[in-house]
C-alpha positions as protocol buffer text, in pm:
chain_id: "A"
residue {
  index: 1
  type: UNK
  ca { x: 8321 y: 24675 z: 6416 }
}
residue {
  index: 2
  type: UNK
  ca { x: 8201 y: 24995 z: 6229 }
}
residue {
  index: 3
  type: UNK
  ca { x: 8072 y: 24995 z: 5874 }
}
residue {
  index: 4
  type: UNK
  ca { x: 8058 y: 25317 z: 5689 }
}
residue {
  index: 5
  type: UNK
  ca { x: 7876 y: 25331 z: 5364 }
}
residue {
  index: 6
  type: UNK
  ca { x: 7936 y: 25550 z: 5064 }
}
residue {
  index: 7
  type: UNK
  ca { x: 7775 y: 25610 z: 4699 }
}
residue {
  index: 8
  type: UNK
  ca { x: 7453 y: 25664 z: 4755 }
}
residue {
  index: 9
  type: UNK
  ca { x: 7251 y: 25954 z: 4563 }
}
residue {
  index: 10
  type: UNK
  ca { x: 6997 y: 26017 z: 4295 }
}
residue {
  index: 11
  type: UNK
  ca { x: 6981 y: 25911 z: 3933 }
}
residue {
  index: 12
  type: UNK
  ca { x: 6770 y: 25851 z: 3692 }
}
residue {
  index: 13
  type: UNK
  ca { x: 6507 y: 25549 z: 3575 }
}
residue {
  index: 14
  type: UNK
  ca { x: 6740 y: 25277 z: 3381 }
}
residue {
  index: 15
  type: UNK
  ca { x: 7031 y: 25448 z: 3527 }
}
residue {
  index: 16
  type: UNK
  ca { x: 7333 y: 25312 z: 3746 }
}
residue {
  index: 17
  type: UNK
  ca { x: 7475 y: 25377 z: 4077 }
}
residue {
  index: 18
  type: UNK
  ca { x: 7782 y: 25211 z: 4287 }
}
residue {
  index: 19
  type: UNK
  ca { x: 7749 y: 25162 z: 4690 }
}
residue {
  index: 20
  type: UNK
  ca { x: 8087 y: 25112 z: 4870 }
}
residue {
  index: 21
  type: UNK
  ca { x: 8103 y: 24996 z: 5235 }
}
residue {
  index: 22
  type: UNK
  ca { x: 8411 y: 24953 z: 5488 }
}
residue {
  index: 23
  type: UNK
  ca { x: 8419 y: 24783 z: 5763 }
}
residue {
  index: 24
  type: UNK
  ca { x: 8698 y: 24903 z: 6062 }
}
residue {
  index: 25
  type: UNK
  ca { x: 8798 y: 24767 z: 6400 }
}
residue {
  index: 26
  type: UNK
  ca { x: 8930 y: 24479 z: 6556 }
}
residue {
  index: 27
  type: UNK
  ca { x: 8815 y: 24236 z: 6300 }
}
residue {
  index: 28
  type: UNK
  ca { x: 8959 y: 23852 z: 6267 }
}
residue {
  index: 29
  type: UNK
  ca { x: 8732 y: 23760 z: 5991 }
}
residue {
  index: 30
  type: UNK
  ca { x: 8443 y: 23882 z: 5811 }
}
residue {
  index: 31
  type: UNK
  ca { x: 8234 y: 23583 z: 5704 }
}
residue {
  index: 32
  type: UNK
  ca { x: 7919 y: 23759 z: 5527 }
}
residue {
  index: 33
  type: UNK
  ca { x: 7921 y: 24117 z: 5436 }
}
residue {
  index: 34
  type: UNK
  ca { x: 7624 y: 24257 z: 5179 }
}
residue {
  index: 35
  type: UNK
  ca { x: 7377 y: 24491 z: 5173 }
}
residue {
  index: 36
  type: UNK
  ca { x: 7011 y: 24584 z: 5232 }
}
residue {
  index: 37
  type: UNK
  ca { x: 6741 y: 24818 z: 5159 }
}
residue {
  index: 38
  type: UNK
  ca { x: 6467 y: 24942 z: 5390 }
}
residue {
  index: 39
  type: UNK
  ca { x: 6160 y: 25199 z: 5248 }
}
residue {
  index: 40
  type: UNK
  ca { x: 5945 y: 25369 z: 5493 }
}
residue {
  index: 41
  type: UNK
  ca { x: 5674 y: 25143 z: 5614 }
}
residue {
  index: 42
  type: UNK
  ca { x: 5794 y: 24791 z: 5522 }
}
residue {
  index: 43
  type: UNK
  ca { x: 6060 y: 24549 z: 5641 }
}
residue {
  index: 44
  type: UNK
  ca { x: 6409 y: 24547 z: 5555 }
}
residue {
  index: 45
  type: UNK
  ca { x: 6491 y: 24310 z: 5275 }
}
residue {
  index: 46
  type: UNK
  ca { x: 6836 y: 24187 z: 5136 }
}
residue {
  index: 47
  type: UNK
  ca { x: 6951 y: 24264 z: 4820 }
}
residue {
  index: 48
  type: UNK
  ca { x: 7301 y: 24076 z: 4807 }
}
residue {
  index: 49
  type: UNK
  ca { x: 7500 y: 23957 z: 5011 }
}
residue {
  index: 50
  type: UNK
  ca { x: 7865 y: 23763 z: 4918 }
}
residue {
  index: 51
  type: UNK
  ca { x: 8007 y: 23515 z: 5158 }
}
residue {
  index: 52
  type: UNK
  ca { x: 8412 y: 23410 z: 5240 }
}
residue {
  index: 53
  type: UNK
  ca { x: 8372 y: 23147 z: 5002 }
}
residue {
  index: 54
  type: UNK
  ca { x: 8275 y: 23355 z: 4702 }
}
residue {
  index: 55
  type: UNK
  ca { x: 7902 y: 23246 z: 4721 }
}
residue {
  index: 56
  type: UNK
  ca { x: 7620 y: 23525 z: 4622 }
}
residue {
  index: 57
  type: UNK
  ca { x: 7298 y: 23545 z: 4751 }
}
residue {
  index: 58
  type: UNK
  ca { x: 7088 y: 23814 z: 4567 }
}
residue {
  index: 59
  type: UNK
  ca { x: 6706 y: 23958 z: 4628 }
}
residue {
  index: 60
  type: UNK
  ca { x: 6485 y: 23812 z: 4343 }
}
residue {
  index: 61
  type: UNK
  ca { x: 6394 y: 24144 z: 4242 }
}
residue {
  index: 62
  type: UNK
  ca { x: 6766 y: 24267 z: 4222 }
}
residue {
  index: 63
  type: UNK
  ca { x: 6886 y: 23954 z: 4021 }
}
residue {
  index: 64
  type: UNK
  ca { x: 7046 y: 24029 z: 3695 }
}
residue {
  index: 65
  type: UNK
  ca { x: 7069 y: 24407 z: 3757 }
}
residue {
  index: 66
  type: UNK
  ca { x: 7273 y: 24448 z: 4071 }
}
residue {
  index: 67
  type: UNK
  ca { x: 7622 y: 24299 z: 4126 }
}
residue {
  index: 68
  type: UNK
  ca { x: 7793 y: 24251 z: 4469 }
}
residue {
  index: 69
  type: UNK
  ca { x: 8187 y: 24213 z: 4497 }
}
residue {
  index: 70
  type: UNK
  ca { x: 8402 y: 24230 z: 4793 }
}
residue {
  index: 71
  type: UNK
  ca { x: 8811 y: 24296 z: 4846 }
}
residue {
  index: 72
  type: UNK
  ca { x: 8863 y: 24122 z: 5140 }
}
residue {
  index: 73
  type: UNK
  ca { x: 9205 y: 24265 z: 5200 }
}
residue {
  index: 74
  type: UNK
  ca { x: 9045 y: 24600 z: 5239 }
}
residue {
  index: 75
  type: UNK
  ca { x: 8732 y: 24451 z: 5433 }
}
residue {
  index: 76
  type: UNK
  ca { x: 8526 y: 24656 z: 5142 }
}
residue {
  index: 77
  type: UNK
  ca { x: 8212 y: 24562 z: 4924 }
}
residue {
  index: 78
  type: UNK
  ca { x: 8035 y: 24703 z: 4691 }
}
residue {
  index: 79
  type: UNK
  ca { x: 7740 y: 24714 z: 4503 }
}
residue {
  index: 80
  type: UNK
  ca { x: 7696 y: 24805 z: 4117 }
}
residue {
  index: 81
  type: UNK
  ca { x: 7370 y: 24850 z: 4048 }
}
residue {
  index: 82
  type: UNK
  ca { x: 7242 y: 24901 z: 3704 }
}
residue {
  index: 83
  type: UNK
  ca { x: 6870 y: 24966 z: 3515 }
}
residue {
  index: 84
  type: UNK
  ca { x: 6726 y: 25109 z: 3808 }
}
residue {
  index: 85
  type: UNK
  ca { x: 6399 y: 25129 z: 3867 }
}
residue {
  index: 86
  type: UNK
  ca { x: 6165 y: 25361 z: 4102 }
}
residue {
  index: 87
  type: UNK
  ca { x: 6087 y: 25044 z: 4322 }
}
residue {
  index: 88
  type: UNK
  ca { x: 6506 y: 25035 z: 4398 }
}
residue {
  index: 89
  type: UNK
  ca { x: 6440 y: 25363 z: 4555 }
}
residue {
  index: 90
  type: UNK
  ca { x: 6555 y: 25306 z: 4955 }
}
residue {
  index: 91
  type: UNK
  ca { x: 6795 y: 25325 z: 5193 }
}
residue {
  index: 92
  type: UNK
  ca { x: 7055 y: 25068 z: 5188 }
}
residue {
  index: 93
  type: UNK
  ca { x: 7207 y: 24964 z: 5433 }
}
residue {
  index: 94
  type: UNK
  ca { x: 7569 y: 24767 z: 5456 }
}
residue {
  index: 95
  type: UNK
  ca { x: 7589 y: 24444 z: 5680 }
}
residue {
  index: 96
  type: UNK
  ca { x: 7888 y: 24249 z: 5769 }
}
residue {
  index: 97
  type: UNK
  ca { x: 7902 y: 23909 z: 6024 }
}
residue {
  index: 98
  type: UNK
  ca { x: 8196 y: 23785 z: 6164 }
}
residue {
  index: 99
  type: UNK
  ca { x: 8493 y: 23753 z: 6387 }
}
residue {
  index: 100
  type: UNK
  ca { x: 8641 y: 24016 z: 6599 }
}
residue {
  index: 101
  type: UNK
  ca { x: 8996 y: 23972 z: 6689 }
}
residue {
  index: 102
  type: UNK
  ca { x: 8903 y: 23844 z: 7018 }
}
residue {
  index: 103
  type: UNK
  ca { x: 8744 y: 23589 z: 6866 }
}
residue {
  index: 104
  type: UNK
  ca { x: 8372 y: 23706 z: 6950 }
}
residue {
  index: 105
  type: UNK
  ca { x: 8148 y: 23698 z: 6717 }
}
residue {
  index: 106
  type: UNK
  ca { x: 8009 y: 24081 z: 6529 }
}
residue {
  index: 107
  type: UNK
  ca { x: 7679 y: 24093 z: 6368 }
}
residue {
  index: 108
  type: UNK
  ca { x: 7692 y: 24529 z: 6251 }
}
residue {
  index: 109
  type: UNK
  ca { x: 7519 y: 24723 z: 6030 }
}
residue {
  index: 110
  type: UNK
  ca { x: 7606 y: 25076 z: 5879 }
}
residue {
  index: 111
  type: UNK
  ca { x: 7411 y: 25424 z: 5921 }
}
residue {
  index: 112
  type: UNK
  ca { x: 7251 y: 25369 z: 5605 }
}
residue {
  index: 113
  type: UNK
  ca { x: 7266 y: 25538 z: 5215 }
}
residue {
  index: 114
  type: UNK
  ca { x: 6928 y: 25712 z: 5061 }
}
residue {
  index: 115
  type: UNK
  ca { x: 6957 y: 25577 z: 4676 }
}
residue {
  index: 116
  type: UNK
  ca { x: 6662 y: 25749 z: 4502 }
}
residue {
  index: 117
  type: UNK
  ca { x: 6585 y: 25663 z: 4150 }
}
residue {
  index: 118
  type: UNK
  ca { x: 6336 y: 25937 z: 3989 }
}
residue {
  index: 119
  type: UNK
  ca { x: 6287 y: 26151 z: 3669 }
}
């Protein structure tokens, strides 16, 4: 299963920014699909993630600010994120866990998008 991963960029403090991410293959089901960040240095963290159920799971420092959605007839997700801040500056990466249609499970991530927030 391949994830590709679009919307990344620059902007500026207290500014917003949209991540997209689509997943492609021989997929059954996709039980969790969200996103994380990773800065140079230190370990990757989660920022949200939304389950088949409709349950959210968000980073503490993301809460209130950053909102995940998914349409899972498109096997999409995305991420609005909104007053930005300097420390959201990373690259994020999209992560989806699953079923293929073979019925094994898929654990994948995607290539990664550079969001830099700066004045």
């Amino acid at each position: 299963v391949q994830l590709v991963e679009s919307g990344g960029g620059s902007v500026q403090p207290g500014g917003s920014l949209t991540l997209s991410c689509s997943a492609s293959g021989s997929i059954f089901s996709i039980d969790d699909m969200g996103w994380y960040r990773q800065v140079p240095g230190k370990q990757r963290e989660l920022v949200a993630i939304r389950t088949s159920d409709g349950s959210t799971n968000y980073g503490e420092t993301v809460k209130g600010r950053f909102t995940i959605s998914r349409v899972d007839a498109m096997n999409m997700v995305h991420l609005q994120m909104s007053s930005l801040k300097s420390d959201d500056t990373a690259v994020y990466y999209c992560n989806a866990r699953g079923y293929e249609s073979n019925r094994r499970t898929f654990a994948s991530w995607g290539q990664g998008t550079q969001v830099t927030v700066s004045s």
